PDB file of C-alpha atoms and ligand atoms in Angstrom:
ATOM      1  CA  UNK A   1       0.000   0.000   0.000  1.00  0.00           C
ATOM      2  CA  UNK A   2       1.333   3.460  -0.903  1.00  0.00           C
ATOM      3  CA  UNK A   3       1.696   6.252   1.656  1.00  0.00           C
ATOM      4  CA  UNK A   4       0.338   8.842  -0.802  1.00  0.00           C
ATOM      5  CA  UNK A   5      -2.248   9.283  -3.541  1.00  0.00           C
ATOM      6  CA  UNK A   6      -0.372  11.355  -6.125  1.00  0.00           C
ATOM      7  CA  UNK A   7      -0.849   9.625  -9.480  1.00  0.00           C
ATOM      8  CA  UNK A   8      -3.029   6.672 -10.517  1.00  0.00           C
ATOM      9  CA  UNK A   9      -0.140   4.702 -12.002  1.00  0.00           C
ATOM     10  CA  UNK A  10       1.492   4.508  -8.539  1.00  0.00           C
ATOM     11  CA  UNK A  11      -1.392   2.229  -7.515  1.00  0.00           C
ATOM     12  CA  UNK A  12      -2.362  -1.324  -8.426  1.00  0.00           C
ATOM     13  CA  UNK A  13      -5.740  -2.152  -9.837  1.00  0.00           C
ATOM     14  CA  UNK A  14      -6.565  -4.332  -6.833  1.00  0.00           C
ATOM     15  CA  UNK A  15      -5.876  -1.504  -4.364  1.00  0.00           C
ATOM     16  CA  UNK A  16      -7.990   0.900  -6.451  1.00  0.00           C
ATOM     17  CA  UNK A  17     -10.804  -1.667  -6.663  1.00  0.00           C
ATOM     18  CA  UNK A  18     -10.710  -1.863  -2.849  1.00  0.00           C
ATOM     19  CA  UNK A  19     -11.108   1.932  -2.710  1.00  0.00           C
ATOM     20  CA  UNK A  20     -14.177   1.710  -4.989  1.00  0.00           C
ATOM     21  CA  UNK A  21     -15.680  -0.984  -2.766  1.00  0.00           C
ATOM     22  CA  UNK A  22     -15.111   1.121   0.345  1.00  0.00           C
ATOM     23  CA  UNK A  23     -16.508   4.217  -1.420  1.00  0.00           C
ATOM     24  CA  UNK A  24     -19.717   2.336  -2.262  1.00  0.00           C
ATOM     25  CA  UNK A  25     -19.983   1.067   1.299  1.00  0.00           C
ATOM     26  CA  UNK A  26     -19.483   4.571   2.744  1.00  0.00           C
ATOM     27  CA  UNK A  27     -21.937   6.049   0.241  1.00  0.00           C
ATOM     28  CA  UNK A  28     -24.577   3.528   1.339  1.00  0.00           C
ATOM     29  CA  UNK A  29     -23.925   4.284   4.986  1.00  0.00           C
ATOM     30  CA  UNK A  30     -24.205   8.010   4.382  1.00  0.00           C
ATOM     31  CA  UNK A  31     -27.461   7.562   2.437  1.00  0.00           C
ATOM     32  CA  UNK A  32     -28.926   5.397   5.227  1.00  0.00           C
ATOM     33  CA  UNK A  33     -27.794   7.880   7.866  1.00  0.00           C
ATOM     34  CA  UNK A  34     -25.447   5.354   9.501  1.00  0.00           C
ATOM     35  CA  UNK A  35     -22.350   6.722  11.241  1.00  0.00           C
ATOM     36  CA  UNK A  36     -19.019   5.926   9.603  1.00  0.00           C
ATOM     37  CA  UNK A  37     -16.507   7.797  11.749  1.00  0.00           C
ATOM     38  CA  UNK A  38     -13.430   5.996  10.441  1.00  0.00           C
ATOM     39  CA  UNK A  39     -11.195   9.036  11.021  1.00  0.00           C
ATOM     40  CA  UNK A  40     -12.551  10.221  14.396  1.00  0.00           C
ATOM     41  CA  UNK A  41     -10.355  12.971  15.796  1.00  0.00           C
ATOM     42  CA  UNK A  42      -8.080  13.120  12.736  1.00  0.00           C
ATOM     43  CA  UNK A  43      -7.099  16.277  10.865  1.00  0.00           C
ATOM     44  CA  UNK A  44      -6.542  16.929   7.152  1.00  0.00           C
ATOM     45  CA  UNK A  45      -4.669  20.056   6.018  1.00  0.00           C
ATOM     46  CA  UNK A  46      -5.811  21.263   2.582  1.00  0.00           C
ATOM     47  CA  UNK A  47      -3.419  23.485   0.611  1.00  0.00           C
ATOM     48  CA  UNK A  48      -5.004  25.322  -2.325  1.00  0.00           C
ATOM     49  CA  UNK A  49      -2.758  27.267  -4.711  1.00  0.00           C
ATOM     50  CA  UNK A  50      -5.603  27.264  -7.283  1.00  0.00           C
ATOM     51  CA  UNK A  51      -9.348  27.913  -7.054  1.00  0.00           C
ATOM     52  CA  UNK A  52     -11.803  25.163  -6.176  1.00  0.00           C
ATOM     53  CA  UNK A  53     -15.446  24.523  -5.389  1.00  0.00           C
ATOM     54  CA  UNK A  54     -15.919  20.734  -5.522  1.00  0.00           C
ATOM     55  CA  UNK A  55     -12.526  19.642  -4.239  1.00  0.00           C
ATOM     56  CA  UNK A  56     -12.541  21.913  -1.230  1.00  0.00           C
ATOM     57  CA  UNK A  57     -16.121  21.217  -0.198  1.00  0.00           C
ATOM     58  CA  UNK A  58     -16.024  17.461  -0.816  1.00  0.00           C
ATOM     59  CA  UNK A  59     -12.786  16.958   1.149  1.00  0.00           C
ATOM     60  CA  UNK A  60     -13.944  19.172   4.002  1.00  0.00           C
ATOM     61  CA  UNK A  61     -17.438  17.655   4.203  1.00  0.00           C
ATOM     62  CA  UNK A  62     -15.923  14.182   3.824  1.00  0.00           C
ATOM     63  CA  UNK A  63     -13.631  14.693   6.808  1.00  0.00           C
ATOM     64  CA  UNK A  64     -16.603  15.815   8.922  1.00  0.00           C
ATOM     65  CA  UNK A  65     -18.579  12.689   7.896  1.00  0.00           C
ATOM     66  CA  UNK A  66     -15.602  10.546   8.904  1.00  0.00           C
ATOM     67  CA  UNK A  67     -15.479  12.189  12.338  1.00  0.00           C
ATOM     68  CA  UNK A  68     -12.437  14.331  11.597  1.00  0.00           C
ATOM     69  CA  UNK A  69     -11.649  17.914  10.716  1.00  0.00           C
ATOM     70  CA  UNK A  70     -10.199  19.734   7.693  1.00  0.00           C
ATOM     71  CA  UNK A  71      -8.177  22.963   7.563  1.00  0.00           C
ATOM     72  CA  UNK A  72      -8.232  25.231   4.501  1.00  0.00           C
ATOM     73  CA  UNK A  73      -4.852  26.813   3.728  1.00  0.00           C
ATOM     74  CA  UNK A  74      -4.555  29.397   0.934  1.00  0.00           C
ATOM     75  CA  UNK A  75      -1.275  30.891  -0.339  1.00  0.00           C
ATOM     76  CA  UNK A  76      -2.342  34.400   0.702  1.00  0.00           C
ATOM     77  CA  UNK A  77      -2.245  33.487   4.374  1.00  0.00           C
ATOM     78  CA  UNK A  78       0.451  30.828   4.748  1.00  0.00           C
ATOM     79  CA  UNK A  79       4.219  31.138   4.838  1.00  0.00           C
ATOM     80  CA  UNK A  80       4.440  28.876   1.774  1.00  0.00           C
ATOM     81  CA  UNK A  81       2.794  31.745  -0.103  1.00  0.00           C
ATOM     82  CA  UNK A  82       5.700  33.936   1.046  1.00  0.00           C
ATOM     83  CA  UNK A  83       8.306  31.473  -0.160  1.00  0.00           C
ATOM     84  CA  UNK A  84       8.855  29.128   2.806  1.00  0.00           C
ATOM     85  CA  UNK A  85      10.466  25.990   1.366  1.00  0.00           C
ATOM     86  CA  UNK A  86       8.109  23.092   0.662  1.00  0.00           C
ATOM     87  CA  UNK A  87      10.169  20.724   2.808  1.00  0.00           C
ATOM     88  CA  UNK A  88       9.835  22.904   5.913  1.00  0.00           C
ATOM     89  CA  UNK A  89       6.060  23.235   5.577  1.00  0.00           C
ATOM     90  CA  UNK A  90       5.751  19.519   4.815  1.00  0.00           C
ATOM     91  CA  UNK A  91       7.697  18.473   7.907  1.00  0.00           C
ATOM     92  CA  UNK A  92       5.710  20.784  10.190  1.00  0.00           C
ATOM     93  CA  UNK A  93       2.249  19.898   8.854  1.00  0.00           C
ATOM     94  CA  UNK A  94       3.136  16.217   9.290  1.00  0.00           C
ATOM     95  CA  UNK A  95       3.589  16.877  13.016  1.00  0.00           C
ATOM     96  CA  UNK A  96       0.190  18.567  13.410  1.00  0.00           C
ATOM     97  CA  UNK A  97      -2.034  16.678  10.975  1.00  0.00           C
ATOM     98  CA  UNK A  98      -2.861  13.128   9.903  1.00  0.00           C
ATOM     99  CA  UNK A  99      -2.884  13.890   6.179  1.00  0.00           C
ATOM    100  CA  UNK A 100      -2.431  16.677   3.642  1.00  0.00           C
ATOM    101  CA  UNK A 101      -4.339  17.380   0.424  1.00  0.00           C
ATOM    102  CA  UNK A 102      -2.639  19.688  -2.074  1.00  0.00           C
ATOM    103  CA  UNK A 103      -3.901  21.496  -5.185  1.00  0.00           C
ATOM    104  CA  UNK A 104      -1.061  23.275  -6.939  1.00  0.00           C
ATOM    105  CA  UNK A 105       0.682  23.790 -10.267  1.00  0.00           C
ATOM    106  CA  UNK A 106       3.694  21.476 -10.559  1.00  0.00           C
ATOM    107  CA  UNK A 107       3.359  17.741  -9.945  1.00  0.00           C
ATOM    108  CA  UNK A 108       7.003  17.883  -8.780  1.00  0.00           C
ATOM    109  CA  UNK A 109       5.944  20.187  -5.914  1.00  0.00           C
ATOM    110  CA  UNK A 110       3.403  17.636  -4.642  1.00  0.00           C
ATOM    111  CA  UNK A 111       5.982  14.873  -4.970  1.00  0.00           C
ATOM    112  CA  UNK A 112       8.552  16.930  -3.063  1.00  0.00           C
ATOM    113  CA  UNK A 113       5.978  17.676  -0.363  1.00  0.00           C
ATOM    114  CA  UNK A 114       5.189  13.972  -0.034  1.00  0.00           C
ATOM    115  CA  UNK A 115       8.900  13.092   0.272  1.00  0.00           C
ATOM    116  CA  UNK A 116       9.320  15.344   3.303  1.00  0.00           C
ATOM    117  CA  UNK A 117       5.916  14.728   4.900  1.00  0.00           C
ATOM    118  CA  UNK A 118       5.691  11.417   6.714  1.00  0.00           C
ATOM    119  CA  UNK A 119       1.870  11.519   6.655  1.00  0.00           C
ATOM    120  CA  UNK A 120      -0.287  10.684   3.613  1.00  0.00           C
ATOM    121  CA  UNK A 121      -0.389  13.314   0.857  1.00  0.00           C
ATOM    122  CA  UNK A 122      -3.279  13.436  -1.619  1.00  0.00           C
ATOM    123  CA  UNK A 123      -3.079  15.190  -4.990  1.00  0.00           C
ATOM    124  CA  UNK A 124      -6.131  17.465  -5.333  1.00  0.00           C
ATOM    125  CA  UNK A 125      -5.066  18.500  -8.881  1.00  0.00           C
ATOM    126  CA  UNK A 126      -1.839  19.596 -10.491  1.00  0.00           C
ATOM    127  CA  UNK A 127      -1.037  20.758 -14.022  1.00  0.00           C
ATOM    128  CA  UNK A 128      -0.283  17.091 -14.756  1.00  0.00           C
ATOM    129  CA  UNK A 129      -2.935  14.984 -12.996  1.00  0.00           C
ATOM    130  CA  UNK A 130      -6.245  14.979 -11.148  1.00  0.00           C
ATOM    131  CA  UNK A 131      -6.334  11.440  -9.722  1.00  0.00           C
ATOM    132  CA  UNK A 132      -9.222  11.973  -7.272  1.00  0.00           C
ATOM    133  CA  UNK A 133     -11.396  13.193 -10.144  1.00  0.00           C
ATOM    134  CA  UNK A 134     -10.719  10.188 -12.348  1.00  0.00           C
ATOM    135  CA  UNK A 135     -11.477   7.902  -9.386  1.00  0.00           C
ATOM    136  CA  UNK A 136     -14.849   9.644  -8.949  1.00  0.00           C
ATOM    137  CA  UNK A 137     -15.429   9.317 -12.693  1.00  0.00           C
ATOM    138  CA  UNK A 138     -14.675   5.593 -12.656  1.00  0.00           C
ATOM    139  CA  UNK A 139     -16.952   5.070  -9.643  1.00  0.00           C
ATOM    140  CA  UNK A 140     -19.668   6.779 -11.679  1.00  0.00           C
ATOM    141  CA  UNK A 141     -19.004   4.459 -14.622  1.00  0.00           C
ATOM    142  CA  UNK A 142     -19.259   1.457 -12.264  1.00  0.00           C
ATOM    143  CA  UNK A 143     -22.641   2.708 -11.012  1.00  0.00           C
ATOM    144  CA  UNK A 144     -24.014   3.467 -14.483  1.00  0.00           C
ATOM    145  CA  UNK A 145     -22.515   0.548 -16.415  1.00  0.00           C
ATOM    146  CA  UNK A 146     -21.954  -2.147 -13.791  1.00  0.00           C
ATOM    147  CA  UNK A 147     -18.148  -2.063 -14.046  1.00  0.00           C
ATOM    148  CA  UNK A 148     -15.232  -0.427 -15.831  1.00  0.00           C
ATOM    149  CA  UNK A 149     -14.240  -3.341 -18.082  1.00  0.00           C
ATOM    150  CA  UNK A 150     -15.224  -4.005 -21.677  1.00  0.00           C
ATOM    151  CA  UNK A 151     -16.291  -0.430 -22.360  1.00  0.00           C
ATOM    152  CA  UNK A 152     -14.930   2.061 -24.875  1.00  0.00           C
ATOM    153  CA  UNK A 153     -13.929   5.408 -23.445  1.00  0.00           C
ATOM    154  CA  UNK A 154     -13.477   8.595 -25.440  1.00  0.00           C
ATOM    155  CA  UNK A 155     -11.713  11.802 -24.474  1.00  0.00           C
ATOM    156  CA  UNK A 156     -12.430  14.877 -26.614  1.00  0.00           C
ATOM    157  CA  UNK A 157     -10.643  18.220 -26.231  1.00  0.00           C
ATOM    158  CA  UNK A 158      -7.466  19.331 -24.513  1.00  0.00           C
ATOM    159  CA  UNK A 159      -4.639  16.916 -23.730  1.00  0.00           C
ATOM    160  CA  UNK A 160      -4.582  18.296 -20.195  1.00  0.00           C
ATOM    161  CA  UNK A 161      -4.350  17.019 -16.598  1.00  0.00           C
ATOM    162  CA  UNK A 162      -7.686  15.183 -16.948  1.00  0.00           C
ATOM    163  CA  UNK A 163      -6.707  13.602 -20.271  1.00  0.00           C
ATOM    164  CA  UNK A 164      -3.435  12.455 -18.654  1.00  0.00           C
ATOM    165  CA  UNK A 165      -5.416  11.013 -15.752  1.00  0.00           C
ATOM    166  CA  UNK A 166      -7.662   9.067 -18.129  1.00  0.00           C
ATOM    167  CA  UNK A 167      -4.608   7.705 -19.952  1.00  0.00           C
ATOM    168  CA  UNK A 168      -3.245   6.575 -16.578  1.00  0.00           C
ATOM    169  CA  UNK A 169      -6.591   4.908 -15.843  1.00  0.00           C
ATOM    170  CA  UNK A 170      -6.503   3.104 -19.198  1.00  0.00           C
ATOM    171  CA  UNK A 171      -3.037   1.829 -18.295  1.00  0.00           C
ATOM    172  CA  UNK A 172      -4.013   0.612 -14.805  1.00  0.00           C
ATOM    173  CA  UNK A 173      -7.473  -0.809 -15.649  1.00  0.00           C
ATOM    174  CA  UNK A 174      -6.745  -2.027 -19.173  1.00  0.00           C
ATOM    175  CA  UNK A 175      -9.751  -0.533 -20.966  1.00  0.00           C
ATOM    176  CA  UNK A 176      -9.810   0.951 -24.463  1.00  0.00           C
ATOM    177  CA  UNK A 177      -9.433   4.737 -24.599  1.00  0.00           C
ATOM    178  CA  UNK A 178      -9.571   7.004 -27.647  1.00  0.00           C
ATOM    179  CA  UNK A 179      -8.208  10.517 -27.271  1.00  0.00           C
ATOM    180  CA  UNK A 180      -9.171  13.199 -29.819  1.00  0.00           C
ATOM    181  CA  UNK A 181      -7.328  16.513 -29.555  1.00  0.00           C
ATOM    182  CA  UNK A 182      -6.445  19.261 -32.017  1.00  0.00           C
ATOM    183  CA  UNK A 183      -2.894  19.126 -33.389  1.00  0.00           C
ATOM    184  CA  UNK A 184      -0.489  20.689 -30.921  1.00  0.00           C
ATOM    185  CA  UNK A 185      -2.677  19.956 -27.880  1.00  0.00           C
ATOM    186  CA  UNK A 186      -1.913  16.244 -27.497  1.00  0.00           C
ATOM    187  CA  UNK A 187      -1.363  14.769 -24.004  1.00  0.00           C
ATOM    188  CA  UNK A 188       2.129  14.799 -22.516  1.00  0.00           C
ATOM    189  CA  UNK A 189       4.570  12.511 -24.344  1.00  0.00           C
ATOM    190  CA  UNK A 190       5.972  11.017 -21.122  1.00  0.00           C
ATOM    191  CA  UNK A 191       2.466  10.115 -19.938  1.00  0.00           C
ATOM    192  CA  UNK A 192       1.717   8.489 -23.294  1.00  0.00           C
ATOM    193  CA  UNK A 193       4.983   6.550 -23.270  1.00  0.00           C
ATOM    194  CA  UNK A 194       4.504   5.255 -19.725  1.00  0.00           C
ATOM    195  CA  UNK A 195       0.971   4.082 -20.602  1.00  0.00           C
ATOM    196  CA  UNK A 196       2.308   2.338 -23.694  1.00  0.00           C
ATOM    197  CA  UNK A 197       4.998   0.603 -21.615  1.00  0.00           C
ATOM    198  CA  UNK A 198       2.265  -0.551 -19.226  1.00  0.00           C
ATOM    199  CA  UNK A 199       0.447  -2.112 -22.190  1.00  0.00           C
ATOM    200  CA  UNK A 200      -2.401   0.411 -22.408  1.00  0.00           C
ATOM    201  CA  UNK A 201      -4.711   0.455 -25.435  1.00  0.00           C
ATOM    202  CA  UNK A 202      -4.957   4.160 -26.220  1.00  0.00           C
ATOM    203  CA  UNK A 203      -5.694   5.534 -29.697  1.00  0.00           C
ATOM    204  CA  UNK A 204      -4.656   9.154 -30.359  1.00  0.00           C
ATOM    205  CA  UNK A 205      -6.396  11.008 -33.168  1.00  0.00           C
ATOM    206  CA  UNK A 206      -7.413  14.462 -34.356  1.00  0.00           C
ATOM    207  CA  UNK A 207     -10.727  13.092 -35.640  1.00  0.00           C
ATOM    208  CA  UNK A 208     -13.450  13.550 -33.053  1.00  0.00           C
ATOM    209  CA  UNK A 209     -16.020  11.384 -34.853  1.00  0.00           C
ATOM    210  CA  UNK A 210     -13.529   8.524 -35.171  1.00  0.00           C
ATOM    211  CA  UNK A 211     -12.985   8.749 -31.407  1.00  0.00           C
ATOM    212  CA  UNK A 212     -16.664   9.018 -30.506  1.00  0.00           C
ATOM    213  CA  UNK A 213     -18.008   6.254 -32.752  1.00  0.00           C
ATOM    214  CA  UNK A 214     -19.900   3.671 -30.629  1.00  0.00           C
ATOM    215  CA  UNK A 215     -18.134   4.842 -27.454  1.00  0.00           C
ATOM    216  CA  UNK A 216     -19.795   4.042 -24.132  1.00  0.00           C
ATOM    217  CA  UNK A 217     -18.302   6.965 -22.213  1.00  0.00           C
ATOM    218  CA  UNK A 218     -17.686  10.443 -23.665  1.00  0.00           C
ATOM    219  CA  UNK A 219     -15.543  12.778 -21.633  1.00  0.00           C
ATOM    220  CA  UNK A 220     -14.337  16.358 -21.982  1.00  0.00           C
ATOM    221  CA  UNK A 221     -13.012  19.331 -20.012  1.00  0.00           C
ATOM    222  CA  UNK A 222     -12.450  23.061 -20.481  1.00  0.00           C
ATOM    223  CA  UNK A 223     -10.239  24.227 -23.346  1.00  0.00           C
ATOM    224  CA  UNK A 224      -8.179  26.517 -21.092  1.00  0.00           C
ATOM    225  CA  UNK A 225      -7.332  25.103 -17.665  1.00  0.00           C
ATOM    226  CA  UNK A 226      -6.471  27.080 -14.560  1.00  0.00           C
ATOM    227  CA  UNK A 227      -3.260  28.977 -15.272  1.00  0.00           C
ATOM    228  CA  UNK A 228      -3.985  29.140 -19.036  1.00  0.00           C
ATOM    229  CA  UNK A 229      -6.529  31.970 -18.913  1.00  0.00           C
ATOM    230  CA  UNK A 230      -4.361  34.205 -21.162  1.00  0.00           C
ATOM    231  CA  UNK A 231      -4.617  31.553 -23.917  1.00  0.00           C
ATOM    232  CA  UNK A 232      -8.438  31.441 -23.843  1.00  0.00           C
ATOM    233  CA  UNK A 233      -9.018  33.256 -27.171  1.00  0.00           C
ATOM    234  CA  UNK A 234      -6.298  31.362 -29.047  1.00  0.00           C
ATOM    235  CA  UNK A 235      -7.610  28.077 -27.650  1.00  0.00           C
ATOM    236  CA  UNK A 236     -11.198  28.874 -28.667  1.00  0.00           C
ATOM    237  CA  UNK A 237      -9.896  28.984 -32.254  1.00  0.00           C
ATOM    238  CA  UNK A 238      -7.782  25.840 -31.952  1.00  0.00           C
ATOM    239  CA  UNK A 239     -10.548  23.775 -30.316  1.00  0.00           C
ATOM    240  CA  UNK A 240     -13.413  24.820 -32.586  1.00  0.00           C
ATOM    241  CA  UNK A 241     -14.876  21.500 -33.776  1.00  0.00           C
ATOM    242  CA  UNK A 242     -13.856  19.683 -30.587  1.00  0.00           C
ATOM    243  CA  UNK A 243     -17.171  20.149 -28.834  1.00  0.00           C
ATOM    244  CA  UNK A 244     -19.400  17.418 -27.385  1.00  0.00           C
ATOM    245  CA  UNK A 245     -22.771  18.242 -28.916  1.00  0.00           C
ATOM    246  CA  UNK A 246     -25.777  16.055 -29.786  1.00  0.00           C
ATOM    247  CA  UNK A 247     -24.251  15.096 -33.144  1.00  0.00           C
ATOM    248  CA  UNK A 248     -21.251  13.629 -31.325  1.00  0.00           C
ATOM    249  CA  UNK A 249     -23.513  11.936 -28.763  1.00  0.00           C
ATOM    250  CA  UNK A 250     -25.536  10.354 -31.591  1.00  0.00           C
ATOM    251  CA  UNK A 251     -22.331   8.912 -33.079  1.00  0.00           C
ATOM    252  CA  UNK A 252     -21.582   7.187 -29.755  1.00  0.00           C
ATOM    253  CA  UNK A 253     -23.384   4.141 -28.315  1.00  0.00           C
ATOM    254  CA  UNK A 254     -27.137   4.746 -27.871  1.00  0.00           C
ATOM    255  CA  UNK A 255     -26.895   4.519 -24.067  1.00  0.00           C
ATOM    256  CA  UNK A 256     -23.566   6.345 -23.763  1.00  0.00           C
ATOM    257  CA  UNK A 257     -22.870   8.501 -20.747  1.00  0.00           C
ATOM    258  CA  UNK A 258     -21.290  11.939 -21.000  1.00  0.00           C
ATOM    259  CA  UNK A 259     -18.834  13.136 -18.386  1.00  0.00           C
ATOM    260  CA  UNK A 260     -17.241  16.461 -17.475  1.00  0.00           C
ATOM    261  CA  UNK A 261     -15.258  17.117 -14.295  1.00  0.00           C
ATOM    262  CA  UNK A 262     -16.622  20.678 -14.006  1.00  0.00           C
ATOM    263  CA  UNK A 263     -16.449  23.639 -14.033  1.00  0.00           C
ATOM    264  CA  UNK A 264     -17.816  23.647 -17.623  1.00  0.00           C
ATOM    265  CA  UNK A 265     -18.016  26.407 -20.199  1.00  0.00           C
ATOM    266  CA  UNK A 266     -21.423  25.625 -21.642  1.00  0.00           C
ATOM    267  CA  UNK A 267     -21.555  25.821 -25.443  1.00  0.00           C
ATOM    268  CA  UNK A 268     -17.754  25.802 -25.704  1.00  0.00           C
ATOM    269  CA  UNK A 269     -16.410  22.286 -25.026  1.00  0.00           C
ATOM    270  CA  UNK A 270     -19.901  20.872 -24.345  1.00  0.00           C
ATOM    271  CA  UNK A 271     -23.347  22.119 -25.236  1.00  0.00           C
ATOM    272  CA  UNK A 272     -25.953  23.061 -22.693  1.00  0.00           C
ATOM    273  CA  UNK A 273     -28.238  20.544 -24.451  1.00  0.00           C
ATOM    274  CA  UNK A 274     -25.844  17.634 -23.784  1.00  0.00           C
ATOM    275  CA  UNK A 275     -25.281  18.685 -20.184  1.00  0.00           C
ATOM    276  CA  UNK A 276     -29.028  18.684 -19.582  1.00  0.00           C
ATOM    277  CA  UNK A 277     -29.681  15.478 -21.563  1.00  0.00           C
ATOM    278  CA  UNK A 278     -30.401  11.973 -20.257  1.00  0.00           C
ATOM    279  CA  UNK A 279     -26.823  11.031 -21.213  1.00  0.00           C
ATOM    280  CA  UNK A 280     -25.254  13.351 -18.657  1.00  0.00           C
ATOM    281  CA  UNK A 281     -23.601  11.670 -15.652  1.00  0.00           C
ATOM    282  CA  UNK A 282     -21.920  14.942 -14.709  1.00  0.00           C
ATOM    283  CA  UNK A 283     -23.567  15.602 -11.347  1.00  0.00           C
ATOM    284  CA  UNK A 284     -23.150  11.969 -10.297  1.00  0.00           C
ATOM    285  CA  UNK A 285     -19.441  12.423 -10.981  1.00  0.00           C
ATOM    286  CA  UNK A 286     -19.378  15.559  -8.853  1.00  0.00           C
ATOM    287  CA  UNK A 287     -21.190  13.758  -6.018  1.00  0.00           C
ATOM    288  CA  UNK A 288     -18.834  10.803  -6.221  1.00  0.00           C
ATOM    289  CA  UNK A 289     -15.857  13.060  -5.470  1.00  0.00           C
ATOM    290  CA  UNK A 290     -17.171  13.033  -1.898  1.00  0.00           C
ATOM    291  CA  UNK A 291     -17.599   9.267  -1.618  1.00  0.00           C
ATOM    292  CA  UNK A 292     -14.395   8.212  -3.343  1.00  0.00           C
ATOM    293  CA  UNK A 293     -12.253  10.750  -1.468  1.00  0.00           C
ATOM    294  CA  UNK A 294     -13.704   9.557   1.835  1.00  0.00           C
ATOM    295  CA  UNK A 295     -12.562   6.082   0.830  1.00  0.00           C
ATOM    296  CA  UNK A 296      -9.117   7.352  -0.196  1.00  0.00           C
ATOM    297  CA  UNK A 297      -8.693   9.255   3.089  1.00  0.00           C
ATOM    298  CA  UNK A 298      -9.950   6.343   5.172  1.00  0.00           C
ATOM    299  CA  UNK A 299      -7.568   3.985   3.349  1.00  0.00           C
ATOM    300  CA  UNK A 300      -4.533   6.216   3.794  1.00  0.00           C
ATOM    301  CA  UNK A 301      -5.186   7.923   7.137  1.00  0.00           C
ATOM    302  CA  UNK A 302      -6.874   5.391   9.396  1.00  0.00           C
TER     303      UNK A 302
HETATM  304  N1   CP B   1     -13.624  19.114 -10.676  1.00  0.00           N
HETATM  305  C1   CP B   1     -13.014  19.863  -9.728  1.00  0.00           C
HETATM  306  O1   CP B   1     -11.924  19.540  -9.255  1.00  0.00           O
HETATM  307  O2   CP B   1     -13.721  20.956  -9.350  1.00  0.00           O
HETATM  308  P1   CP B   1     -13.180  22.181  -8.496  1.00  0.00           P
HETATM  309  O3   CP B   1     -12.140  22.889  -9.339  1.00  0.00           O
HETATM  310  O4   CP B   1     -14.396  23.013  -8.237  1.00  0.00           O
HETATM  311  O5   CP B   1     -12.562  21.664  -7.231  1.00  0.00           O
HETATM  312  N1  NVA B   2      -8.391  20.887 -16.457  1.00  0.00           N
HETATM  313  C1  NVA B   2      -9.064  21.707 -15.465  1.00  0.00           C
HETATM  314  C2  NVA B   2      -9.720  20.834 -14.445  1.00  0.00           C
HETATM  315  C3  NVA B   2     -10.471  21.583 -13.378  1.00  0.00           C
HETATM  316  C4  NVA B   2     -11.076  20.676 -12.334  1.00  0.00           C
HETATM  317  C5  NVA B   2      -8.055  22.632 -14.813  1.00  0.00           C
HETATM  318  O1  NVA B   2      -6.950  22.184 -14.502  1.00  0.00           O
HETATM  319  O2  NVA B   2      -8.374  23.804 -14.630  1.00  0.00           O
END
């Protein structure tokens, strides 16, 4: 078992399957109003160098459900924001808290933090990966489709942190993934190469209809991620034609589900019509952040 949850490919399928099982158990308990205070008296520090709605609220609410407590730390009011070295903050937080969740820019910063922190560290999104989100997404697929295997997954849009996370999932779980991006916006070469070495079946294309054809799961994300706001206009040009709309949904399997990690720019990467359609699993995904992260925290911190 790993100390940290930083990147999906650090984990084995069997350990991730155990997290899904625990998440479903905790979700049932929460829905039935049964206590599940697996982390009674424990504390999670949450460091946010980027904005968040779902991640912050789901981790904080999740800790309360588990009988613990979460602390919100923003760069404007911590010494890290004034340049205190990561290793000093990491060592100190490890002495006060039972775990740390970090949302920041560089994956290397989270890895460095985890090296110096002898408590579990959870990646709450970096420029490279968003492993908690893809776990919530896969839990949603399990609920909608009965499992993750034997399905065809399609990513349309930017080759960003979420695309990388889906490629990692394809490598760990062994399902077929098709990734359609505009030229110049393909996922990171190192991520692609690692997945290939792990035996992943991932098809990369610029043709969105080729990717979407008969797919069971359609997935997208914003065209400009946090930190790329200055590129918004240029990206709107580059990504024109890479939108999930009803034409794309009709090319997929008749009972396909459509996913988006949120926040969405309606009528850019996905139409309002698709988001409001019977195919949308988007709010189930958002809800499952809570359940799967409770399972991740309980696994690492108990
Ligand atoms: N999907 C997600 O991580 O949402 P937030 O940015 O609101 O946390
Ligand atoms: N790719 C997006 C995901 C937000 C949850 C970003 O990094 O901004």
